[in-house]
Amino acid sequence: KKETFPSFFVKIQSMERKKEQRQAELYRILLNQGKTKVRDLAMQLQETPETVRSDLSDMVNQRKIIREHGYARPISSVAEVPFRMREMENLQEKRRIGFRALHEVKPNQTVFLDAGSTSVLGLPALARNANITIVTNNIPLAYEAGLLGFQVMVCSGALSNVGLRTYGVISSEILRDLTIDCAILGCDGIDCAKNFTTLAFNEVGIKRVVLSRSKRNIVMMDQTKFESSASFNFASFKEIDCLVTCALRPEQREKLKMIPEIIEV
């Protein structure tokens, strides 16, 4: 039976999405492990070496990795992961966490949502008729929130083409003039069981200003962040009012005991 165009188009979209998810996971592995054999990458992803080589060729063209004979490695092991790749990592868990975190926003509040991909996934949790104002430096989030009908204020400033976010002095100065009811921030890891960390140094300034201007500070963190420690601290556990995260093991809960409120989803 001849396949109809709509079903063929849906199949192509599904294949492309699977490819993006696979490449996001491949990039995450390389950032964690550094230089790795192609056959080992194929084993970890449970894919054929041919499929992995094809993905690696795409990522070389995107200037994310370097190919060597039988190996691949990231261009920088401490580089910020591109937004569109972060968006595909741990998708279901991040969607649950983002939805629950944004559920904390109350009617008539001004909320800051940072440049993390989890915030975008949680947008449907916001009631559209609740007079909520969103302040953000996250370009994809500003676009999606605008389409959903929210009042959106974008912090102008320099643009990160990798992180799809604004940053710098101008962004920070705009935020210093605002009173924020609730700030919801992502992180890239934890440091010594007392600080939240980020890979991007130029994100620290904005996060610090937001924390000082917000009445309630919430951090979102998925399971992978427990295994990571990025280079730059932006907040101590004591500065955060609430953490929204995955179901925790006892030893993980012990690490986070200084945080006043923990919501597990």
PDB file of C-alpha atoms in Angstrom:
ATOM      1  CA  LYS A   1       0.000   0.000   0.000  1.00  0.00           C
ATOM      2  CA  LYS A   2       1.388   3.388  -0.999  1.00  0.00           C
ATOM      3  CA  GLU A   3       2.277   5.575   1.986  1.00  0.00           C
ATOM      4  CA  THR A   4       0.423   8.895   2.200  1.00  0.00           C
ATOM      5  CA  PHE A   5       2.413  12.123   2.392  1.00  0.00           C
ATOM      6  CA  PRO A   6       1.264  13.064   5.942  1.00  0.00           C
ATOM      7  CA  SER A   7       2.299   9.705   7.408  1.00  0.00           C
ATOM      8  CA  PHE A   8       5.614   9.839   5.534  1.00  0.00           C
ATOM      9  CA  PHE A   9       6.230  13.356   6.897  1.00  0.00           C
ATOM     10  CA  VAL A  10       5.467  12.239  10.481  1.00  0.00           C
ATOM     11  CA  LYS A  11       7.871   9.320  10.075  1.00  0.00           C
ATOM     12  CA  ILE A  12      10.646  11.654   8.878  1.00  0.00           C
ATOM     13  CA  GLN A  13      10.035  13.995  11.828  1.00  0.00           C
ATOM     14  CA  SER A  14      10.225  11.060  14.245  1.00  0.00           C
ATOM     15  CA  MET A  15      13.519   9.894  12.721  1.00  0.00           C
ATOM     16  CA  GLU A  16      15.003  13.404  12.940  1.00  0.00           C
ATOM     17  CA  ARG A  17      13.939  13.778  16.584  1.00  0.00           C
ATOM     18  CA  LYS A  18      15.478  10.396  17.457  1.00  0.00           C
ATOM     19  CA  LYS A  19      18.693  11.471  15.734  1.00  0.00           C
ATOM     20  CA  GLU A  20      18.798  14.742  17.724  1.00  0.00           C
ATOM     21  CA  GLN A  21      18.266  12.853  20.996  1.00  0.00           C
ATOM     22  CA  ARG A  22      20.988  10.351  20.113  1.00  0.00           C
ATOM     23  CA  GLN A  23      23.471  13.095  19.248  1.00  0.00           C
ATOM     24  CA  ALA A  24      22.651  14.975  22.462  1.00  0.00           C
ATOM     25  CA  GLU A  25      23.412  11.841  24.475  1.00  0.00           C
ATOM     26  CA  LEU A  26      26.565  11.236  22.436  1.00  0.00           C
ATOM     27  CA  TYR A  27      27.781  14.763  23.160  1.00  0.00           C
ATOM     28  CA  ARG A  28      27.013  14.369  26.871  1.00  0.00           C
ATOM     29  CA  ILE A  29      29.080  11.156  26.991  1.00  0.00           C
ATOM     30  CA  LEU A  30      32.030  12.851  25.283  1.00  0.00           C
ATOM     31  CA  LEU A  31      31.872  15.842  27.641  1.00  0.00           C
ATOM     32  CA  ASN A  32      31.931  13.472  30.628  1.00  0.00           C
ATOM     33  CA  GLN A  33      34.514  10.992  29.323  1.00  0.00           C
ATOM     34  CA  GLY A  34      36.687  13.063  27.002  1.00  0.00           C
ATOM     35  CA  LYS A  35      38.458  11.227  24.187  1.00  0.00           C
ATOM     36  CA  THR A  36      36.586   7.951  23.591  1.00  0.00           C
ATOM     37  CA  LYS A  37      36.800   5.104  21.088  1.00  0.00           C
ATOM     38  CA  VAL A  38      34.031   5.045  18.496  1.00  0.00           C
ATOM     39  CA  ARG A  39      33.290   1.380  19.213  1.00  0.00           C
ATOM     40  CA  ASP A  40      32.910   2.176  22.942  1.00  0.00           C
ATOM     41  CA  LEU A  41      30.488   4.984  22.098  1.00  0.00           C
ATOM     42  CA  ALA A  42      28.471   2.570  19.971  1.00  0.00           C
ATOM     43  CA  MET A  43      28.301   0.085  22.857  1.00  0.00           C
ATOM     44  CA  GLN A  44      27.164   2.735  25.332  1.00  0.00           C
ATOM     45  CA  LEU A  45      24.466   4.007  22.986  1.00  0.00           C
ATOM     46  CA  GLN A  46      23.528   0.479  21.854  1.00  0.00           C
ATOM     47  CA  GLU A  47      23.818   1.609  18.244  1.00  0.00           C
ATOM     48  CA  THR A  48      25.845   0.330  15.305  1.00  0.00           C
ATOM     49  CA  PRO A  49      29.320   1.839  14.758  1.00  0.00           C
ATOM     50  CA  GLU A  50      28.089   3.036  11.343  1.00  0.00           C
ATOM     51  CA  THR A  51      25.273   5.045  12.956  1.00  0.00           C
ATOM     52  CA  VAL A  52      27.652   6.569  15.497  1.00  0.00           C
ATOM     53  CA  ARG A  53      30.181   7.482  12.789  1.00  0.00           C
ATOM     54  CA  SER A  54      27.413   9.240  10.841  1.00  0.00           C
ATOM     55  CA  ASP A  55      26.397  11.188  13.962  1.00  0.00           C
ATOM     56  CA  LEU A  56      30.011  12.105  14.672  1.00  0.00           C
ATOM     57  CA  SER A  57      30.417  13.420  11.117  1.00  0.00           C
ATOM     58  CA  ASP A  58      27.405  15.693  11.671  1.00  0.00           C
ATOM     59  CA  MET A  59      28.880  16.918  14.954  1.00  0.00           C
ATOM     60  CA  VAL A  60      32.252  17.641  13.317  1.00  0.00           C
ATOM     61  CA  ASN A  61      30.422  19.852  10.795  1.00  0.00           C
ATOM     62  CA  GLN A  62      28.672  21.576  13.715  1.00  0.00           C
ATOM     63  CA  ARG A  63      32.135  22.203  15.268  1.00  0.00           C
ATOM     64  CA  LYS A  64      31.229  20.385  18.459  1.00  0.00           C
ATOM     65  CA  ILE A  65      33.788  17.552  18.323  1.00  0.00           C
ATOM     66  CA  ILE A  66      37.078  16.471  16.770  1.00  0.00           C
ATOM     67  CA  ARG A  67      37.532  13.095  15.039  1.00  0.00           C
ATOM     68  CA  GLU A  68      40.791  11.203  15.362  1.00  0.00           C
ATOM     69  CA  HIS A  69      41.623   7.723  14.087  1.00  0.00           C
ATOM     70  CA  GLY A  70      39.092   5.470  15.818  1.00  0.00           C
ATOM     71  CA  TYR A  71      38.334   8.122  18.459  1.00  0.00           C
ATOM     72  CA  ALA A  72      36.235  11.225  19.052  1.00  0.00           C
ATOM     73  CA  ARG A  73      36.595  14.006  21.599  1.00  0.00           C
ATOM     74  CA  PRO A  74      34.767  17.262  22.373  1.00  0.00           C
ATOM     75  CA  ILE A  75      36.434  20.462  21.269  1.00  0.00           C
ATOM     76  CA  SER A  76      36.305  21.550  24.920  1.00  0.00           C
ATOM     77  CA  SER A  77      35.432  19.326  27.857  1.00  0.00           C
ATOM     78  CA  VAL A  78      34.201  22.366  29.809  1.00  0.00           C
ATOM     79  CA  ALA A  79      32.250  24.011  26.999  1.00  0.00           C
ATOM     80  CA  GLU A  80      28.653  25.027  27.426  1.00  0.00           C
ATOM     81  CA  VAL A  81      26.347  22.464  25.805  1.00  0.00           C
ATOM     82  CA  PRO A  82      24.304  24.054  22.974  1.00  0.00           C
ATOM     83  CA  PHE A  83      20.718  24.855  24.002  1.00  0.00           C
ATOM     84  CA  ARG A  84      19.075  22.632  21.374  1.00  0.00           C
ATOM     85  CA  MET A  85      21.151  19.659  22.531  1.00  0.00           C
ATOM     86  CA  ARG A  86      20.385  20.296  26.213  1.00  0.00           C
ATOM     87  CA  GLU A  87      16.722  20.479  25.279  1.00  0.00           C
ATOM     88  CA  MET A  88      16.803  16.840  24.132  1.00  0.00           C
ATOM     89  CA  GLU A  89      18.605  15.389  27.187  1.00  0.00           C
ATOM     90  CA  ASN A  90      16.536  13.518  29.817  1.00  0.00           C
ATOM     91  CA  LEU A  91      13.456  14.944  28.179  1.00  0.00           C
ATOM     92  CA  GLN A  92      10.703  13.291  30.227  1.00  0.00           C
ATOM     93  CA  GLU A  93      12.377  13.862  33.594  1.00  0.00           C
ATOM     94  CA  LYS A  94      13.135  17.493  32.788  1.00  0.00           C
ATOM     95  CA  ARG A  95       9.555  18.041  31.633  1.00  0.00           C
ATOM     96  CA  ARG A  96       8.217  16.715  34.975  1.00  0.00           C
ATOM     97  CA  ILE A  97      10.647  18.843  36.958  1.00  0.00           C
ATOM     98  CA  GLY A  98      10.001  21.980  34.909  1.00  0.00           C
ATOM     99  CA  PHE A  99       6.238  21.565  35.094  1.00  0.00           C
ATOM    100  CA  ARG A 100       6.330  21.112  38.884  1.00  0.00           C
ATOM    101  CA  ALA A 101       8.698  24.042  39.425  1.00  0.00           C
ATOM    102  CA  LEU A 102       6.620  26.471  37.361  1.00  0.00           C
ATOM    103  CA  HIS A 103       3.521  25.270  39.180  1.00  0.00           C
ATOM    104  CA  GLU A 104       4.947  27.231  42.161  1.00  0.00           C
ATOM    105  CA  VAL A 105       4.276  30.524  40.355  1.00  0.00           C
ATOM    106  CA  LYS A 106       1.178  32.289  41.708  1.00  0.00           C
ATOM    107  CA  PRO A 107      -1.318  34.622  39.947  1.00  0.00           C
ATOM    108  CA  ASN A 108      -0.235  38.258  39.488  1.00  0.00           C
ATOM    109  CA  GLN A 109       3.434  37.428  40.063  1.00  0.00           C
ATOM    110  CA  THR A 110       6.522  38.505  38.149  1.00  0.00           C
ATOM    111  CA  VAL A 111       8.717  35.448  37.602  1.00  0.00           C
ATOM    112  CA  PHE A 112      12.266  35.188  36.276  1.00  0.00           C
ATOM    113  CA  LEU A 113      12.975  32.076  34.180  1.00  0.00           C
ATOM    114  CA  ASP A 114      16.609  31.552  33.272  1.00  0.00           C
ATOM    115  CA  ALA A 115      18.366  30.184  30.210  1.00  0.00           C
ATOM    116  CA  GLY A 116      17.937  26.497  31.091  1.00  0.00           C
ATOM    117  CA  SER A 117      16.004  24.217  28.737  1.00  0.00           C
ATOM    118  CA  THR A 118      13.930  22.834  31.649  1.00  0.00           C
ATOM    119  CA  SER A 119      12.099  26.165  31.991  1.00  0.00           C
ATOM    120  CA  VAL A 120      10.819  25.941  28.408  1.00  0.00           C
ATOM    121  CA  LEU A 121       9.488  22.432  29.013  1.00  0.00           C
ATOM    122  CA  GLY A 122       7.607  23.629  32.114  1.00  0.00           C
ATOM    123  CA  LEU A 123       5.808  26.583  30.472  1.00  0.00           C
ATOM    124  CA  PRO A 124       2.455  24.735  30.111  1.00  0.00           C
ATOM    125  CA  ALA A 125       2.200  24.705  33.932  1.00  0.00           C
ATOM    126  CA  LEU A 126       1.553  28.461  33.988  1.00  0.00           C
ATOM    127  CA  ALA A 127      -2.081  29.532  34.001  1.00  0.00           C
ATOM    128  CA  ARG A 128      -2.561  31.795  30.987  1.00  0.00           C
ATOM    129  CA  ASN A 129      -5.231  33.987  32.582  1.00  0.00           C
ATOM    130  CA  ALA A 130      -3.376  34.567  35.863  1.00  0.00           C
ATOM    131  CA  ASN A 131      -1.728  37.893  34.922  1.00  0.00           C
ATOM    132  CA  ILE A 132       1.794  36.447  35.140  1.00  0.00           C
ATOM    133  CA  THR A 133       4.737  38.478  33.825  1.00  0.00           C
ATOM    134  CA  ILE A 134       7.759  36.477  32.660  1.00  0.00           C
ATOM    135  CA  VAL A 135      11.227  38.046  32.772  1.00  0.00           C
ATOM    136  CA  THR A 136      13.919  36.054  30.986  1.00  0.00           C
ATOM    137  CA  ASN A 137      17.236  36.062  29.146  1.00  0.00           C
ATOM    138  CA  ASN A 138      16.208  32.814  27.396  1.00  0.00           C
ATOM    139  CA  ILE A 139      15.460  33.546  23.708  1.00  0.00           C
ATOM    140  CA  PRO A 140      13.573  30.280  22.866  1.00  0.00           C
ATOM    141  CA  LEU A 141      11.541  30.609  26.075  1.00  0.00           C
ATOM    142  CA  ALA A 142      10.618  34.237  25.330  1.00  0.00           C
ATOM    143  CA  TYR A 143       9.362  33.176  21.898  1.00  0.00           C
ATOM    144  CA  GLU A 144       7.324  30.229  23.234  1.00  0.00           C
ATOM    145  CA  ALA A 145       5.888  32.279  26.123  1.00  0.00           C
ATOM    146  CA  GLY A 146       4.864  35.009  23.699  1.00  0.00           C
ATOM    147  CA  LEU A 147       3.042  32.491  21.523  1.00  0.00           C
ATOM    148  CA  LEU A 148       1.180  31.281  24.627  1.00  0.00           C
ATOM    149  CA  GLY A 149      -0.005  34.823  25.334  1.00  0.00           C
ATOM    150  CA  PHE A 150       2.082  35.697  28.390  1.00  0.00           C
ATOM    151  CA  GLN A 151       3.489  39.143  29.134  1.00  0.00           C
ATOM    152  CA  VAL A 152       7.209  38.743  28.479  1.00  0.00           C
ATOM    153  CA  MET A 153      10.137  41.035  29.288  1.00  0.00           C
ATOM    154  CA  VAL A 154      13.404  40.048  27.616  1.00  0.00           C
ATOM    155  CA  CYS A 155      16.673  41.223  29.164  1.00  0.00           C
ATOM    156  CA  SER A 156      18.667  42.814  26.353  1.00  0.00           C
ATOM    157  CA  GLY A 157      22.422  42.401  26.177  1.00  0.00           C
ATOM    158  CA  ALA A 158      25.074  40.373  24.376  1.00  0.00           C
ATOM    159  CA  LEU A 159      23.795  37.188  22.725  1.00  0.00           C
ATOM    160  CA  SER A 160      25.254  33.720  23.281  1.00  0.00           C
ATOM    161  CA  ASN A 161      24.818  31.848  20.003  1.00  0.00           C
ATOM    162  CA  VAL A 162      25.497  28.572  21.819  1.00  0.00           C
ATOM    163  CA  GLY A 163      23.234  29.058  24.829  1.00  0.00           C
ATOM    164  CA  LEU A 164      20.605  31.132  22.945  1.00  0.00           C
ATOM    165  CA  ARG A 165      20.538  33.611  25.820  1.00  0.00           C
ATOM    166  CA  THR A 166      21.514  37.182  26.585  1.00  0.00           C
ATOM    167  CA  TYR A 167      24.147  38.110  29.148  1.00  0.00           C
ATOM    168  CA  GLY A 168      26.422  40.894  30.285  1.00  0.00           C
ATOM    169  CA  VAL A 169      26.284  44.291  31.988  1.00  0.00           C
ATOM    170  CA  ILE A 170      23.173  45.536  30.173  1.00  0.00           C
ATOM    171  CA  SER A 171      21.157  42.440  31.156  1.00  0.00           C
ATOM    172  CA  SER A 172      22.267  42.727  34.781  1.00  0.00           C
ATOM    173  CA  GLU A 173      21.429  46.449  34.950  1.00  0.00           C
ATOM    174  CA  ILE A 174      17.894  45.821  33.683  1.00  0.00           C
ATOM    175  CA  LEU A 175      17.373  43.173  36.365  1.00  0.00           C
ATOM    176  CA  ARG A 176      18.654  45.447  39.152  1.00  0.00           C
ATOM    177  CA  ASP A 177      15.675  47.762  38.549  1.00  0.00           C
ATOM    178  CA  LEU A 178      13.097  44.978  38.927  1.00  0.00           C
ATOM    179  CA  THR A 179      11.353  43.390  41.879  1.00  0.00           C
ATOM    180  CA  ILE A 180      10.890  39.688  41.176  1.00  0.00           C
ATOM    181  CA  ASP A 181       8.362  37.595  43.096  1.00  0.00           C
ATOM    182  CA  CYS A 182       9.851  34.234  42.135  1.00  0.00           C
ATOM    183  CA  ALA A 183      13.054  33.174  40.354  1.00  0.00           C
ATOM    184  CA  ILE A 184      13.340  29.694  38.850  1.00  0.00           C
ATOM    185  CA  LEU A 185      16.884  28.732  37.872  1.00  0.00           C
ATOM    186  CA  GLY A 186      18.536  25.711  36.332  1.00  0.00           C
ATOM    187  CA  CYS A 187      22.028  24.432  37.139  1.00  0.00           C
ATOM    188  CA  ASP A 188      24.749  22.281  35.567  1.00  0.00           C
ATOM    189  CA  GLY A 189      25.886  20.511  38.723  1.00  0.00           C
ATOM    190  CA  ILE A 190      26.685  20.757  42.426  1.00  0.00           C
ATOM    191  CA  ASP A 191      29.993  21.412  44.133  1.00  0.00           C
ATOM    192  CA  CYS A 192      31.096  19.846  47.443  1.00  0.00           C
ATOM    193  CA  ALA A 193      27.466  19.348  48.497  1.00  0.00           C
ATOM    194  CA  LYS A 194      27.029  23.045  49.245  1.00  0.00           C
ATOM    195  CA  ASN A 195      26.870  25.046  45.973  1.00  0.00           C
ATOM    196  CA  PHE A 196      24.994  25.024  42.678  1.00  0.00           C
ATOM    197  CA  THR A 197      27.253  25.420  39.642  1.00  0.00           C
ATOM    198  CA  THR A 198      27.123  26.452  35.992  1.00  0.00           C
ATOM    199  CA  LEU A 199      29.398  25.828  33.000  1.00  0.00           C
ATOM    200  CA  ALA A 200      29.075  29.368  31.673  1.00  0.00           C
ATOM    201  CA  PHE A 201      30.984  32.084  33.522  1.00  0.00           C
ATOM    202  CA  ASN A 202      28.929  34.830  31.873  1.00  0.00           C
ATOM    203  CA  GLU A 203      25.755  33.353  33.406  1.00  0.00           C
ATOM    204  CA  VAL A 204      26.966  33.854  36.972  1.00  0.00           C
ATOM    205  CA  GLY A 205      26.442  37.617  37.024  1.00  0.00           C
ATOM    206  CA  ILE A 206      22.809  37.445  35.912  1.00  0.00           C
ATOM    207  CA  LYS A 207      22.004  34.611  38.311  1.00  0.00           C
ATOM    208  CA  ARG A 208      23.540  36.522  41.223  1.00  0.00           C
ATOM    209  CA  VAL A 209      21.564  39.681  40.441  1.00  0.00           C
ATOM    210  CA  VAL A 210      18.339  37.693  40.101  1.00  0.00           C
ATOM    211  CA  LEU A 211      18.897  35.972  43.448  1.00  0.00           C
ATOM    212  CA  SER A 212      19.325  39.361  45.113  1.00  0.00           C
ATOM    213  CA  ARG A 213      16.156  40.803  43.539  1.00  0.00           C
ATOM    214  CA  SER A 214      13.818  37.830  44.035  1.00  0.00           C
ATOM    215  CA  LYS A 215      11.545  37.175  47.025  1.00  0.00           C
ATOM    216  CA  ARG A 216      11.616  33.390  46.472  1.00  0.00           C
ATOM    217  CA  ASN A 217      14.399  31.420  44.787  1.00  0.00           C
ATOM    218  CA  ILE A 218      13.851  27.972  43.258  1.00  0.00           C
ATOM    219  CA  VAL A 219      16.425  25.732  41.569  1.00  0.00           C
ATOM    220  CA  MET A 220      15.586  22.846  39.215  1.00  0.00           C
ATOM    221  CA  MET A 221      17.943  19.880  38.919  1.00  0.00           C
ATOM    222  CA  ASP A 222      17.599  16.546  37.123  1.00  0.00           C
ATOM    223  CA  GLN A 223      19.372  13.286  37.990  1.00  0.00           C
ATOM    224  CA  THR A 224      22.431  13.872  35.771  1.00  0.00           C
ATOM    225  CA  LYS A 225      23.442  16.978  37.729  1.00  0.00           C
ATOM    226  CA  PHE A 226      24.269  14.884  40.813  1.00  0.00           C
ATOM    227  CA  GLU A 227      27.157  13.375  38.860  1.00  0.00           C
ATOM    228  CA  SER A 228      28.461  16.717  37.562  1.00  0.00           C
ATOM    229  CA  SER A 229      30.307  19.690  38.989  1.00  0.00           C
ATOM    230  CA  ALA A 230      30.593  22.641  36.613  1.00  0.00           C
ATOM    231  CA  SER A 231      33.312  25.244  36.908  1.00  0.00           C
ATOM    232  CA  PHE A 232      31.503  28.226  38.439  1.00  0.00           C
ATOM    233  CA  ASN A 233      29.434  28.511  41.633  1.00  0.00           C
ATOM    234  CA  PHE A 234      26.400  30.786  41.441  1.00  0.00           C
ATOM    235  CA  ALA A 235      24.516  30.024  44.688  1.00  0.00           C
ATOM    236  CA  SER A 236      25.016  28.204  47.950  1.00  0.00           C
ATOM    237  CA  PHE A 237      22.357  25.769  49.147  1.00  0.00           C
ATOM    238  CA  LYS A 238      21.517  28.216  51.950  1.00  0.00           C
ATOM    239  CA  GLU A 239      20.534  30.925  49.447  1.00  0.00           C
ATOM    240  CA  ILE A 240      17.855  28.756  47.843  1.00  0.00           C
ATOM    241  CA  ASP A 241      14.325  28.487  49.224  1.00  0.00           C
ATOM    242  CA  CYS A 242      13.280  25.401  47.283  1.00  0.00           C
ATOM    243  CA  LEU A 243      14.785  22.675  45.078  1.00  0.00           C
ATOM    244  CA  VAL A 244      12.650  20.792  42.558  1.00  0.00           C
ATOM    245  CA  THR A 245      14.323  17.567  41.506  1.00  0.00           C
ATOM    246  CA  CYS A 246      13.870  13.863  40.761  1.00  0.00           C
ATOM    247  CA  ALA A 247      13.120  11.161  43.326  1.00  0.00           C
ATOM    248  CA  LEU A 248      16.185  11.119  45.567  1.00  0.00           C
ATOM    249  CA  ARG A 249      18.210   8.326  47.082  1.00  0.00           C
ATOM    250  CA  PRO A 250      18.951   8.656  50.827  1.00  0.00           C
ATOM    251  CA  GLU A 251      22.576   9.694  50.241  1.00  0.00           C
ATOM    252  CA  GLN A 252      21.477  12.370  47.754  1.00  0.00           C
ATOM    253  CA  ARG A 253      18.892  13.694  50.206  1.00  0.00           C
ATOM    254  CA  GLU A 254      21.614  13.905  52.856  1.00  0.00           C
ATOM    255  CA  LYS A 255      23.795  16.040  50.563  1.00  0.00           C
ATOM    256  CA  LEU A 256      20.956  18.513  50.098  1.00  0.00           C
ATOM    257  CA  LYS A 257      19.821  18.771  53.718  1.00  0.00           C
ATOM    258  CA  MET A 258      20.753  22.477  53.989  1.00  0.00           C
ATOM    259  CA  ILE A 259      18.032  23.417  51.489  1.00  0.00           C
ATOM    260  CA  PRO A 260      14.840  24.446  53.351  1.00  0.00           C
ATOM    261  CA  GLU A 261      12.355  22.781  50.965  1.00  0.00           C
ATOM    262  CA  ILE A 262      12.863  19.919  48.511  1.00  0.00           C
ATOM    263  CA  ILE A 263      10.144  18.819  46.080  1.00  0.00           C
ATOM    264  CA  GLU A 264      10.721  15.404  44.507  1.00  0.00           C
ATOM    265  CA  VAL A 265       8.849  14.434  41.336  1.00  0.00           C
TER     266      VAL A 265
END
